Coordinates of C-alpha atoms in Angstrom, one line a residue:
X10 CA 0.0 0.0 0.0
X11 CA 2.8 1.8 0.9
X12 CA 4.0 1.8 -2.7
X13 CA 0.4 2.2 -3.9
X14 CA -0.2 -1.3 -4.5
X15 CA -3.4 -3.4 -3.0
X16 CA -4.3 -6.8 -2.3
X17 CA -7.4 -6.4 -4.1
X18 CA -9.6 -6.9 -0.7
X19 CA -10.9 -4.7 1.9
X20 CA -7.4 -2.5 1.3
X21 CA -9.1 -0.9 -1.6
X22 CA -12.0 -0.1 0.6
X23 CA -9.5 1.8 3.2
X24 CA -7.2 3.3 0.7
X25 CA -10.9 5.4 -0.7
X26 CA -11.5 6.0 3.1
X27 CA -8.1 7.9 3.5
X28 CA -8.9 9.7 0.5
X29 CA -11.8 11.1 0.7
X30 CA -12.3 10.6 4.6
X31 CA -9.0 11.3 5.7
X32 CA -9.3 8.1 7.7
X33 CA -5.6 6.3 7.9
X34 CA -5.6 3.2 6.1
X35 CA -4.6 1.2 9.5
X36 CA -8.2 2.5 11.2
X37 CA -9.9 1.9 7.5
X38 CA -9.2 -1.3 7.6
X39 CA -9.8 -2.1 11.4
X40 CA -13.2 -0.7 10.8
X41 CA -13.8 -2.4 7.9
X42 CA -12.4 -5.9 9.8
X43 CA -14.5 -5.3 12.4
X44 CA -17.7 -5.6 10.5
X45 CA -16.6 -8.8 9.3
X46 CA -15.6 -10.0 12.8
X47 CA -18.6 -8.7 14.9
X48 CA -21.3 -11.1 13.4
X49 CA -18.7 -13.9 13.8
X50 CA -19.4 -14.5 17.6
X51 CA -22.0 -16.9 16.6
X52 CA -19.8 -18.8 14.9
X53 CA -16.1 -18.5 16.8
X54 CA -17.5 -17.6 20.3
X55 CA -16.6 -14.5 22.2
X56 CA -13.2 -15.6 23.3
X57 CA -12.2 -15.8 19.9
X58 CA -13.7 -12.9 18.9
X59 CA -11.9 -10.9 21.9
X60 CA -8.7 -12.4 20.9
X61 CA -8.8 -11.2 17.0
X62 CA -10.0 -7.4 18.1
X63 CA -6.7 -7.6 20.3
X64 CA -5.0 -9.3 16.8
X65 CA -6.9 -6.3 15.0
X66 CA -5.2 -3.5 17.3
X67 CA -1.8 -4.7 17.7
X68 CA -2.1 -5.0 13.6
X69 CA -3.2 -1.7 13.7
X70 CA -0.6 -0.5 15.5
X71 CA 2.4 -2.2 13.3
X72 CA 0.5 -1.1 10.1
X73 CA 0.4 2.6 11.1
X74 CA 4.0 2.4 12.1
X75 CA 5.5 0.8 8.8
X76 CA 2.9 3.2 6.8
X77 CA 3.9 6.2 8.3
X78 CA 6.8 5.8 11.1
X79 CA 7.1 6.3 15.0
X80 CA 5.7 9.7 14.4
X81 CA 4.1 10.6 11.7
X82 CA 4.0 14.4 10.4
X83 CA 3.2 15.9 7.1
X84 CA 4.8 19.1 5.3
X85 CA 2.2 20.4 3.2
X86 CA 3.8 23.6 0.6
X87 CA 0.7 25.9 -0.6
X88 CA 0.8 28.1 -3.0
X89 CA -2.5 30.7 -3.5
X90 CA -2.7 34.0 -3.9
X91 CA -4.7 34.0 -1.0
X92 CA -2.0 33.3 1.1
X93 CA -2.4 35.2 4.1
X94 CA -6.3 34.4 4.2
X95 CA -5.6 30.9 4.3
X96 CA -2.8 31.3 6.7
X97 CA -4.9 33.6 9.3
X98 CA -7.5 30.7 8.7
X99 CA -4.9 27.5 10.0
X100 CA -3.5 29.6 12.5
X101 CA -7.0 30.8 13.7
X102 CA -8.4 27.2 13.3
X103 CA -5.6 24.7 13.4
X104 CA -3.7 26.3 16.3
X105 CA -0.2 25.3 14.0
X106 CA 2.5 28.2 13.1
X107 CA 3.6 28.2 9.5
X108 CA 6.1 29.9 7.4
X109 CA 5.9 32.3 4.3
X110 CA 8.5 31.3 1.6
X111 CA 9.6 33.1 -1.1
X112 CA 8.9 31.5 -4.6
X113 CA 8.5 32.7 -8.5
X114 CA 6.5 30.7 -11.0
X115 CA 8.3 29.4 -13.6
X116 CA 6.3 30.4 -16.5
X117 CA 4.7 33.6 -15.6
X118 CA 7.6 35.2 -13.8
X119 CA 5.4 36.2 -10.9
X120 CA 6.6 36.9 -7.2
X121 CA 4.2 33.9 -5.3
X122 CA 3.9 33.2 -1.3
X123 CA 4.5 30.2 -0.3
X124 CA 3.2 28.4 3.1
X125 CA 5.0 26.1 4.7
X126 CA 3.4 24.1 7.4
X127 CA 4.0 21.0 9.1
X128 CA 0.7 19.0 10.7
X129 CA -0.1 15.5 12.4
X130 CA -2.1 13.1 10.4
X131 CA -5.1 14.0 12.3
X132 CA -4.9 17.8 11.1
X133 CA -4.3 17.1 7.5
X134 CA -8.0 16.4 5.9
X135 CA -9.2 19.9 8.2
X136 CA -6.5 21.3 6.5
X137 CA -7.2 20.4 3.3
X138 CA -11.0 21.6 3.6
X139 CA -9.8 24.7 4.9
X140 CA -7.2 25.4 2.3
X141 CA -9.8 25.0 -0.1
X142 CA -12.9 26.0 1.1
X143 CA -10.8 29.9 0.3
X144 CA -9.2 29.2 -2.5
X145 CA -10.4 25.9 -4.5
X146 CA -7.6 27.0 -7.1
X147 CA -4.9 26.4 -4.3
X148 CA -1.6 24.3 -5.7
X149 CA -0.5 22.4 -2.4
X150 CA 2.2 18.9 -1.8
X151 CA 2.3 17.0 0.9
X152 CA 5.3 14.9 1.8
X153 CA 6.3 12.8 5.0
X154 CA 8.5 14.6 7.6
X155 CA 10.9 12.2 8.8
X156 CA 11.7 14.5 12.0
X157 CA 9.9 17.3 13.4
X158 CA 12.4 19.3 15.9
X159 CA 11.6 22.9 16.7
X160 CA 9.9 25.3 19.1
X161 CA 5.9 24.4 19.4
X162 CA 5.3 21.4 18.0
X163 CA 4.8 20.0 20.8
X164 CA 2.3 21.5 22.0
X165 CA -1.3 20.0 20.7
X166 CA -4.7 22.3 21.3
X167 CA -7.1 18.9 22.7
X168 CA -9.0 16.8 20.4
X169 CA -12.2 19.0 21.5
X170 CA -10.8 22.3 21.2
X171 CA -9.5 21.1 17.7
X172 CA -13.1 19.6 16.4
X173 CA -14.9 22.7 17.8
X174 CA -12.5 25.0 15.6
X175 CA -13.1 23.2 12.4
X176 CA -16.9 23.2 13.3
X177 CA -16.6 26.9 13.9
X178 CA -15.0 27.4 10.5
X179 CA -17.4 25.4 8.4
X180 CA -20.3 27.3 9.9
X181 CA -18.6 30.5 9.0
X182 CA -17.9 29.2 5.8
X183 CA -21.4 28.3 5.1
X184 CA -22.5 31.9 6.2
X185 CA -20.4 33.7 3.6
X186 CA -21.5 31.6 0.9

């Protein structure tokens, strides 16, 4: 998967999931699992079905690590004319600190901003929707981050402080429009 191969089974399934869901593949495919093993009681018992949700964790676990390493981090490059509007945006919604790189495009010549940011897997797909719910013409990459070491990175707003700032910019998203 890794290499953007597939097994043809319920990997397929996951990898459209971390698409469009921005679920990892690892939970995907738990998830996915899980519906197979759940209606399996009747036939292996609950002590077997116990035992494979602990198989389906611990192959979680190894999954996400050889997918995406010990501690997975993303460097996403935009590039929009809308630069600082999408960077008051992550900063006000995210909670991450970014940086504004010079850059010229290639065939019109122009003088371009350039965001760099760097985000945990969770953060990515909000992110995205940010990015372009204010400027659907954005160019952006995302590559792995082998090591993240710096000032603030650390530091992680909570899961419900997060989820109530992307709420609060969809709604005011949905008001403008």
């Amino acid at each position: 998967m890794q290499a953007g191969g597939s097994t043809a089974g319920t990997d397929i399934i996951a990898l459209i999931f971390n698409k469009y869901l921005g679920w990892s593949t690892s939970i995907a495919l738990v998830v996915l699992d899980l519906f197979v093993v759940g209606p399996s009681i009747f036939v292996i018992g609950l002590e077997n079905v116990v035992l494979t949700v602990v198989h389906l964790y611990v192959q979680t676990k190894v999954l996400d690590f050889i997918l995406e390493g010990f501690n997975p981090k993303k460097q996403v490059l935009i590039i929009s004319e809308r630069h600082q509007e999408i960077a008051d945006a992550i900063d006000k919604k995210i909670g991450r600190g970014m940086t504004f790189l010079e850059g010229e495009g290639y065939y019109s010549k122009s003088q371009k901003k350039v965001i760099l940011i760097v985000v945990n897997r969770q953060q990515l797909m909000p992110l995205n929707r940010i990015v372009t719910a204010i400027d659907p013409k954005a160019f952006f990459t995302i590559s792995e981050a082998q090591s993240v070491i710096g000032e603030g990175f650390s530091y992680l707003i909570s899961d419900e402080q997060y989820q109530q700032k992307i709420n609060d910019f969809i709604d005011e998203q949905s008001q403008q429009q």
